[in-house]
Amino acid sequence: MVRSWDAAVERAQDRLAAGPRLRAVDDGDERRFALWDLASLVEGGLGELVDPDGLTASAERDWRERLGESGREWPGGELYRRRYWIQDGDGAVVGTVAVDNWTKGPGQLAVSSLYVSPAARGRGLAAGALDEVYAAAAAEGLPGFRLEAHWSWRPAVDYYLRRGLWVVGWKRALSLARMPQLPSYRVREEDGRLLLLVADRLRGWVPILAAGREGRWLRLDETADYRGVDGWVHEYARSTLALHLALAGFPLVRGPQWWAEAWRWSDAGEPEGLAYRIEEFERAARRPPSSPCRPVPVPALQSSPQCSAQCSAQSSEQSLPRSPLRSPSRTAEQGPVPAPPSAAVPAPQLADSGDG
């Protein structure tokens, strides 16, 4: 049993610093780390690749101005987390990761700034870094780790789902976690539906949820096994399947009555809650950088969720928002929304894969 979360986090940090994959950032490397962190923000927020070690002062200033509030440096902010370089087999720096000095959720390590340079991707280095964090947490009795990703950072979101992370919330951004209480899972397409399956030591892969289209609406069904799974799986299975559905272009709303209550799950839970948040995320992302509101998903609402839900309930079906009913909006650069994966497409890889 963990007697002190703070002491357990400190010991986990020491384990990470002593491990073979990561190297703690020295005082003299703080500036370099900030530029690598900026490269991650530019790629995620603007979709452009930059060489962090080749950034000039003027180029850095230009990128931060384009990013707006999300590109701002926070003096003293690094005091609350420890930063690490991700190293390849030869000890060369190829990426970054940071871990907060306190826990999130039910005592989990909080991961941020995960980034691997484009030239070093596909070698399992980011996956290895996450495995190191998970192992350090487990060794100190902490229940895994949690990280956040912006809805608009689609490649990062796809990557975390391929890693088998569970979706545990979407209050200000998408929150994903790896926890010992949660089994490995897969999402598989079958007969036009997406199935969520969990690993069972005796029975193999067991389907617990199935979702598909019913006209223009979502149909979500529970299997008999869903009612017998652990409470942690109950807590996060629907949230996890909801994000897979959104990325595959499925509707997220089961009807007007469900949409009128969507605000109830605006932090986590039912797929309608994710649809509600996606609208907020995309509205926030469309704000110009000069806006006093953040251009990344921390929306400043003009009315309460309850008020929004009441207004939605009074509107007609034709006035229901586009993104929850059909598919999330995408920019021209992103291309069309992908069709639901066919049966020939392999299921998402699990947390021991080496694709990142």
mmCIF file of N, CA and C in Angstrom, residues 150-240:
data_model
loop_
_atom_site.group_PDB
_atom_site.id
_atom_site.type_symbol
_atom_site.label_atom_id
_atom_site.label_comp_id
_atom_site.label_asym_id
_atom_site.label_seq_id
_atom_site.Cartn_x
_atom_site.Cartn_y
_atom_site.Cartn_z
ATOM 1 N N HIS A 150 -4.926 16.809 -27.496
ATOM 2 C CA HIS A 150 -5.969 17.647 -28.057
ATOM 3 C C HIS A 150 -6.699 16.883 -29.164
ATOM 4 N N TRP A 151 -7.986 17.084 -29.253
ATOM 5 C CA TRP A 151 -8.802 16.440 -30.282
ATOM 6 C C TRP A 151 -8.268 16.735 -31.681
ATOM 7 N N SER A 152 -7.777 17.938 -31.912
ATOM 8 C CA SER A 152 -7.308 18.319 -33.248
ATOM 9 C C SER A 152 -5.947 17.714 -33.584
ATOM 10 N N TRP A 153 -5.264 17.148 -32.599
ATOM 11 C CA TRP A 153 -3.972 16.513 -32.861
ATOM 12 C C TRP A 153 -4.217 15.055 -33.256
ATOM 13 N N ARG A 154 -4.816 14.864 -34.403
ATOM 14 C CA ARG A 154 -5.305 13.549 -34.793
ATOM 15 C C ARG A 154 -4.234 12.461 -34.843
ATOM 16 N N PRO A 155 -3.034 12.710 -35.413
ATOM 17 C CA PRO A 155 -2.031 11.630 -35.409
ATOM 18 C C PRO A 155 -1.659 11.175 -34.003
ATOM 19 N N ALA A 156 -1.567 12.109 -33.061
ATOM 20 C CA ALA A 156 -1.234 11.729 -31.690
ATOM 21 C C ALA A 156 -2.352 10.903 -31.067
ATOM 22 N N VAL A 157 -3.598 11.324 -31.297
ATOM 23 C CA VAL A 157 -4.739 10.576 -30.752
ATOM 24 C C VAL A 157 -4.767 9.169 -31.341
ATOM 25 N N ASP A 158 -4.580 9.061 -32.645
ATOM 26 C CA ASP A 158 -4.537 7.738 -33.280
ATOM 27 C C ASP A 158 -3.442 6.870 -32.658
ATOM 28 N N TYR A 159 -2.295 7.485 -32.445
ATOM 29 C CA TYR A 159 -1.163 6.729 -31.899
ATOM 30 C C TYR A 159 -1.493 6.190 -30.508
ATOM 31 N N TYR A 160 -2.052 7.008 -29.645
ATOM 32 C CA TYR A 160 -2.342 6.553 -28.281
ATOM 33 C C TYR A 160 -3.390 5.441 -28.276
ATOM 34 N N LEU A 161 -4.332 5.495 -29.183
ATOM 35 C CA LEU A 161 -5.303 4.407 -29.271
ATOM 36 C C LEU A 161 -4.639 3.137 -29.793
ATOM 37 N N ARG A 162 -3.721 3.272 -30.730
ATOM 38 C CA ARG A 162 -2.992 2.080 -31.188
ATOM 39 C C ARG A 162 -2.178 1.473 -30.057
ATOM 40 N N ARG A 163 -1.747 2.302 -29.128
ATOM 41 C CA ARG A 163 -0.996 1.794 -27.989
ATOM 42 C C ARG A 163 -1.892 1.081 -26.988
ATOM 43 N N GLY A 164 -3.191 1.127 -27.191
ATOM 44 C CA GLY A 164 -4.100 0.445 -26.273
ATOM 45 C C GLY A 164 -4.462 1.246 -25.044
ATOM 46 N N LEU A 165 -4.248 2.579 -25.063
ATOM 47 C CA LEU A 165 -4.643 3.388 -23.915
ATOM 48 C C LEU A 165 -6.161 3.512 -23.849
ATOM 49 N N TRP A 166 -6.684 3.517 -22.646
ATOM 50 C CA TRP A 166 -8.112 3.692 -22.430
ATOM 51 C C TRP A 166 -8.449 5.178 -22.352
ATOM 52 N N VAL A 167 -9.630 5.529 -22.817
ATOM 53 C CA VAL A 167 -10.092 6.916 -22.737
ATOM 54 C C VAL A 167 -10.802 7.089 -21.397
ATOM 55 N N VAL A 168 -10.284 7.987 -20.569
ATOM 56 C CA VAL A 168 -10.834 8.145 -19.217
ATOM 57 C C VAL A 168 -11.518 9.494 -19.022
ATOM 58 N N GLY A 169 -11.533 10.343 -20.041
ATOM 59 C CA GLY A 169 -12.214 11.624 -19.905
ATOM 60 C C GLY A 169 -11.949 12.532 -21.084
ATOM 61 N N TRP A 170 -12.682 13.655 -21.105
ATOM 62 C CA TRP A 170 -12.512 14.646 -22.179
ATOM 63 C C TRP A 170 -12.940 16.032 -21.685
ATOM 64 N N LYS A 171 -12.621 16.349 -20.431
ATOM 65 C CA LYS A 171 -13.107 17.592 -19.840
ATOM 66 C C LYS A 171 -12.521 18.817 -20.535
ATOM 67 N N ARG A 172 -11.208 18.926 -20.611
ATOM 68 C CA ARG A 172 -10.561 20.036 -21.302
ATOM 69 C C ARG A 172 -9.761 19.571 -22.504
ATOM 70 N N ALA A 173 -9.439 18.317 -22.531
ATOM 71 C CA ALA A 173 -8.767 17.659 -23.649
ATOM 72 C C ALA A 173 -9.092 16.178 -23.514
ATOM 73 N N LEU A 174 -8.647 15.379 -24.446
ATOM 74 C CA LEU A 174 -8.843 13.941 -24.347
ATOM 75 C C LEU A 174 -7.850 13.391 -23.337
ATOM 76 N N SER A 175 -8.342 12.688 -22.335
ATOM 77 C CA SER A 175 -7.491 12.080 -21.310
ATOM 78 C C SER A 175 -7.445 10.582 -21.543
ATOM 79 N N LEU A 176 -6.240 10.044 -21.617
ATOM 80 C CA LEU A 176 -6.049 8.622 -21.872
ATOM 81 C C LEU A 176 -5.135 8.049 -20.809
ATOM 82 N N ALA A 177 -5.297 6.755 -20.518
ATOM 83 C CA ALA A 177 -4.557 6.168 -19.403
ATOM 84 C C ALA A 177 -4.229 4.709 -19.674
ATOM 85 N N ARG A 178 -3.166 4.283 -19.029
ATOM 86 C CA ARG A 178 -2.830 2.861 -18.942
ATOM 87 C C ARG A 178 -2.768 2.524 -17.470
ATOM 88 N N MET A 179 -3.579 1.556 -17.053
ATOM 89 C CA MET A 179 -3.729 1.223 -15.648
ATOM 90 C C MET A 179 -3.711 -0.291 -15.468
ATOM 91 N N PRO A 180 -3.147 -0.780 -14.367
ATOM 92 C CA PRO A 180 -3.163 -2.231 -14.134
ATOM 93 C C PRO A 180 -4.565 -2.777 -13.922
ATOM 94 N N GLN A 181 -5.504 -1.907 -13.521
ATOM 95 C CA GLN A 181 -6.881 -2.366 -13.306
ATOM 96 C C GLN A 181 -7.624 -2.596 -14.614
ATOM 97 N N LEU A 182 -7.082 -2.101 -15.714
ATOM 98 C CA LEU A 182 -7.765 -2.212 -17.005
ATOM 99 C C LEU A 182 -7.043 -3.216 -17.899
ATOM 100 N N PRO A 183 -7.765 -4.181 -18.467
ATOM 101 C CA PRO A 183 -7.125 -5.182 -19.322
ATOM 102 C C PRO A 183 -6.777 -4.599 -20.689
ATOM 103 N N SER A 184 -6.022 -5.338 -21.462
ATOM 104 C CA SER A 184 -5.805 -4.963 -22.861
ATOM 105 C C SER A 184 -7.138 -5.042 -23.596
ATOM 106 N N TYR A 185 -7.287 -4.223 -24.618
ATOM 107 C CA TYR A 185 -8.525 -4.262 -25.400
ATOM 108 C C TYR A 185 -8.206 -4.132 -26.885
ATOM 109 N N ARG A 186 -9.186 -4.462 -27.684
ATOM 110 C CA ARG A 186 -9.117 -4.277 -29.134
ATOM 111 C C ARG A 186 -10.443 -3.709 -29.617
ATOM 112 N N VAL A 187 -10.379 -2.998 -30.720
ATOM 113 C CA VAL A 187 -11.596 -2.567 -31.410
ATOM 114 C C VAL A 187 -11.543 -3.165 -32.810
ATOM 115 N N ARG A 188 -12.627 -3.881 -33.165
ATOM 116 C CA ARG A 188 -12.652 -4.615 -34.431
ATOM 117 C C ARG A 188 -13.912 -4.263 -35.199
ATOM 118 N N GLU A 189 -13.773 -4.122 -36.518
ATOM 119 C CA GLU A 189 -14.945 -3.890 -37.364
ATOM 120 C C GLU A 189 -15.535 -5.229 -37.777
ATOM 121 N N GLU A 190 -16.861 -5.311 -37.697
ATOM 122 C CA GLU A 190 -17.532 -6.552 -38.071
ATOM 123 C C GLU A 190 -18.951 -6.230 -38.522
ATOM 124 N N ASP A 191 -19.249 -6.523 -39.780
ATOM 125 C CA ASP A 191 -20.597 -6.300 -40.330
ATOM 126 C C ASP A 191 -21.065 -4.857 -40.153
ATOM 127 N N GLY A 192 -20.153 -3.914 -40.413
ATOM 128 C CA GLY A 192 -20.521 -2.509 -40.338
ATOM 129 C C GLY A 192 -20.614 -1.948 -38.932
ATOM 130 N N ARG A 193 -20.197 -2.720 -37.940
ATOM 131 C CA ARG A 193 -20.210 -2.248 -36.555
ATOM 132 C C ARG A 193 -18.791 -2.281 -35.996
ATOM 133 N N LEU A 194 -18.558 -1.500 -34.947
ATOM 134 C CA LEU A 194 -17.308 -1.580 -34.205
ATOM 135 C C LEU A 194 -17.562 -2.332 -32.907
ATOM 136 N N LEU A 195 -16.727 -3.328 -32.644
ATOM 137 C CA LEU A 195 -16.822 -4.117 -31.427
ATOM 138 C C LEU A 195 -15.653 -3.780 -30.511
ATOM 139 N N LEU A 196 -15.942 -3.599 -29.239
ATOM 140 C CA LEU A 196 -14.903 -3.443 -28.231
ATOM 141 C C LEU A 196 -14.743 -4.773 -27.517
ATOM 142 N N LEU A 197 -13.528 -5.330 -27.584
ATOM 143 C CA LEU A 197 -13.233 -6.620 -26.973
ATOM 144 C C LEU A 197 -12.158 -6.429 -25.912
ATOM 145 N N VAL A 198 -12.281 -7.145 -24.799
ATOM 146 C CA VAL A 198 -11.273 -7.093 -23.742
ATOM 147 C C VAL A 198 -10.638 -8.465 -23.594
ATOM 148 N N ALA A 199 -9.385 -8.447 -23.140
ATOM 149 C CA ALA A 199 -8.633 -9.694 -22.991
ATOM 150 C C ALA A 199 -9.058 -10.408 -21.714
ATOM 151 N N ASP A 200 -9.326 -11.713 -21.856
ATOM 152 C CA ASP A 200 -9.669 -12.572 -20.719
ATOM 153 C C ASP A 200 -8.683 -13.737 -20.704
ATOM 154 N N ARG A 201 -8.099 -14.013 -19.555
ATOM 155 C CA ARG A 201 -7.052 -15.037 -19.493
ATOM 156 C C ARG A 201 -7.541 -16.417 -19.920
ATOM 157 N N LEU A 202 -8.811 -16.698 -19.692
ATOM 158 C CA LEU A 202 -9.331 -18.023 -20.010
ATOM 159 C C LEU A 202 -10.034 -18.076 -21.356
ATOM 160 N N ARG A 203 -10.668 -16.982 -21.744
ATOM 161 C CA ARG A 203 -11.527 -17.013 -22.940
ATOM 162 C C ARG A 203 -10.966 -16.240 -24.112
ATOM 163 N N GLY A 204 -9.831 -15.625 -23.956
ATOM 164 C CA GLY A 204 -9.271 -14.860 -25.070
ATOM 165 C C GLY A 204 -9.915 -13.486 -25.161
ATOM 166 N N TRP A 205 -10.244 -13.073 -26.385
ATOM 167 C CA TRP A 205 -10.836 -11.744 -26.617
ATOM 168 C C TRP A 205 -12.349 -11.827 -26.541
ATOM 169 N N VAL A 206 -12.909 -11.080 -25.599
ATOM 170 C CA VAL A 206 -14.343 -11.158 -25.307
ATOM 171 C C VAL A 206 -15.009 -9.836 -25.682
ATOM 172 N N PRO A 207 -15.984 -9.850 -26.609
ATOM 173 C CA PRO A 207 -16.683 -8.603 -26.945
ATOM 174 C C PRO A 207 -17.619 -8.170 -25.826
ATOM 175 N N ILE A 208 -17.581 -6.870 -25.507
ATOM 176 C CA ILE A 208 -18.457 -6.367 -24.444
ATOM 177 C C ILE A 208 -19.381 -5.250 -24.937
ATOM 178 N N LEU A 209 -18.997 -4.538 -26.005
ATOM 179 C CA LEU A 209 -19.839 -3.488 -26.568
ATOM 180 C C LEU A 209 -19.804 -3.583 -28.087
ATOM 181 N N ALA A 210 -20.920 -3.230 -28.713
ATOM 182 C CA ALA A 210 -21.013 -3.195 -30.179
ATOM 183 C C ALA A 210 -21.766 -1.936 -30.568
ATOM 184 N N ALA A 211 -21.263 -1.237 -31.575
ATOM 185 C CA ALA A 211 -21.885 0.022 -31.988
ATOM 186 C C ALA A 211 -21.900 0.120 -33.497
ATOM 187 N N GLY A 212 -22.979 0.682 -34.027
ATOM 188 C CA GLY A 212 -23.108 0.880 -35.467
ATOM 189 C C GLY A 212 -24.141 1.956 -35.755
ATOM 190 N N ARG A 213 -24.523 2.053 -37.013
ATOM 191 C CA ARG A 213 -25.495 3.062 -37.424
ATOM 192 C C ARG A 213 -26.910 2.490 -37.423
ATOM 193 N N GLU A 214 -27.844 3.324 -37.005
ATOM 194 C CA GLU A 214 -29.263 3.018 -37.127
ATOM 195 C C GLU A 214 -29.893 4.233 -37.808
ATOM 196 N N GLY A 215 -29.873 4.210 -39.148
ATOM 197 C CA GLY A 215 -30.240 5.404 -39.895
ATOM 198 C C GLY A 215 -29.150 6.435 -39.723
ATOM 199 N N ARG A 216 -29.530 7.627 -39.284
ATOM 200 C CA ARG A 216 -28.532 8.673 -39.063
ATOM 201 C C ARG A 216 -28.050 8.723 -37.623
ATOM 202 N N TRP A 217 -28.530 7.776 -36.797
ATOM 203 C CA TRP A 217 -28.198 7.771 -35.391
ATOM 204 C C TRP A 217 -27.229 6.651 -35.046
ATOM 205 N N LEU A 218 -26.720 6.722 -33.832
ATOM 206 C CA LEU A 218 -25.877 5.662 -33.294
ATOM 207 C C LEU A 218 -26.741 4.598 -32.635
ATOM 208 N N ARG A 219 -26.339 3.345 -32.791
ATOM 209 C CA ARG A 219 -26.913 2.250 -32.020
ATOM 210 C C ARG A 219 -25.788 1.639 -31.192
ATOM 211 N N LEU A 220 -25.976 1.564 -29.890
ATOM 212 C CA LEU A 220 -24.966 1.038 -28.983
ATOM 213 C C LEU A 220 -25.574 -0.097 -28.177
ATOM 214 N N ASP A 221 -24.964 -1.275 -28.281
ATOM 215 C CA ASP A 221 -25.484 -2.467 -27.607
ATOM 216 C C ASP A 221 -24.450 -3.025 -26.638
ATOM 217 N N GLU A 222 -24.934 -3.504 -25.505
ATOM 218 C CA GLU A 222 -24.098 -4.203 -24.539
ATOM 219 C C GLU A 222 -24.258 -5.702 -24.740
ATOM 220 N N THR A 223 -23.183 -6.431 -24.575
ATOM 221 C CA THR A 223 -23.276 -7.883 -24.588
ATOM 222 C C THR A 223 -23.523 -8.373 -23.160
ATOM 223 N N ALA A 224 -23.831 -9.645 -23.034
ATOM 224 C CA ALA A 224 -24.038 -10.206 -21.696
ATOM 225 C C ALA A 224 -22.764 -10.115 -20.870
ATOM 226 N N ASP A 225 -21.604 -10.199 -21.534
ATOM 227 C CA ASP A 225 -20.336 -10.140 -20.805
ATOM 228 C C ASP A 225 -20.072 -8.751 -20.249
ATOM 229 N N TYR A 226 -20.638 -7.728 -20.853
ATOM 230 C CA TYR A 226 -20.415 -6.371 -20.355
ATOM 231 C C TYR A 226 -20.919 -6.227 -18.924
ATOM 232 N N ARG A 227 -22.021 -6.849 -18.628
ATOM 233 C CA ARG A 227 -22.603 -6.719 -17.293
ATOM 234 C C ARG A 227 -21.801 -7.454 -16.229
ATOM 235 N N GLY A 228 -20.847 -8.284 -16.667
ATOM 236 C CA GLY A 228 -20.055 -9.025 -15.696
ATOM 237 C C GLY A 228 -18.619 -8.554 -15.569
ATOM 238 N N VAL A 229 -18.244 -7.495 -16.291
ATOM 239 C CA VAL A 229 -16.847 -7.055 -16.249
ATOM 240 C C VAL A 229 -16.590 -6.210 -15.009
ATOM 241 N N ASP A 230 -15.316 -5.981 -14.747
ATOM 242 C CA ASP A 230 -14.892 -5.207 -13.591
ATOM 243 C C ASP A 230 -15.416 -3.773 -13.657
ATOM 244 N N GLY A 231 -15.552 -3.156 -12.491
ATOM 245 C CA GLY A 231 -16.072 -1.795 -12.442
ATOM 246 C C GLY A 231 -15.230 -0.785 -13.190
ATOM 247 N N TRP A 232 -13.903 -0.976 -13.211
ATOM 248 C CA TRP A 232 -13.052 -0.057 -13.960
ATOM 249 C C TRP A 232 -13.353 -0.132 -15.445
ATOM 250 N N VAL A 233 -13.602 -1.331 -15.956
ATOM 251 C CA VAL A 233 -13.948 -1.486 -17.366
ATOM 252 C C VAL A 233 -15.299 -0.830 -17.640
ATOM 253 N N HIS A 234 -16.252 -1.032 -16.744
ATOM 254 C CA HIS A 234 -17.548 -0.352 -16.857
ATOM 255 C C HIS A 234 -17.366 1.153 -16.949
ATOM 256 N N GLU A 235 -16.434 1.673 -16.159
ATOM 257 C CA GLU A 235 -16.234 3.109 -16.075
ATOM 258 C C GLU A 235 -15.756 3.712 -17.395
ATOM 259 N N TYR A 236 -14.882 2.976 -18.103
ATOM 260 C CA TYR A 236 -14.191 3.588 -19.236
ATOM 261 C C TYR A 236 -14.439 2.923 -20.593
ATOM 262 N N ALA A 237 -15.171 1.816 -20.630
ATOM 263 C CA ALA A 237 -15.379 1.126 -21.910
ATOM 264 C C ALA A 237 -16.152 1.992 -22.899
ATOM 265 N N ARG A 238 -17.203 2.644 -22.440
ATOM 266 C CA ARG A 238 -18.032 3.426 -23.351
ATOM 267 C C ARG A 238 -17.281 4.662 -23.849
ATOM 268 N N SER A 239 -16.508 5.298 -22.975
ATOM 269 C CA SER A 239 -15.705 6.441 -23.401
ATOM 270 C C SER A 239 -14.687 6.029 -24.453
ATOM 271 N N THR A 240 -14.070 4.881 -24.232
ATOM 272 C CA THR A 240 -13.041 4.419 -25.162
ATOM 273 C C THR A 240 -13.634 4.084 -26.519
#
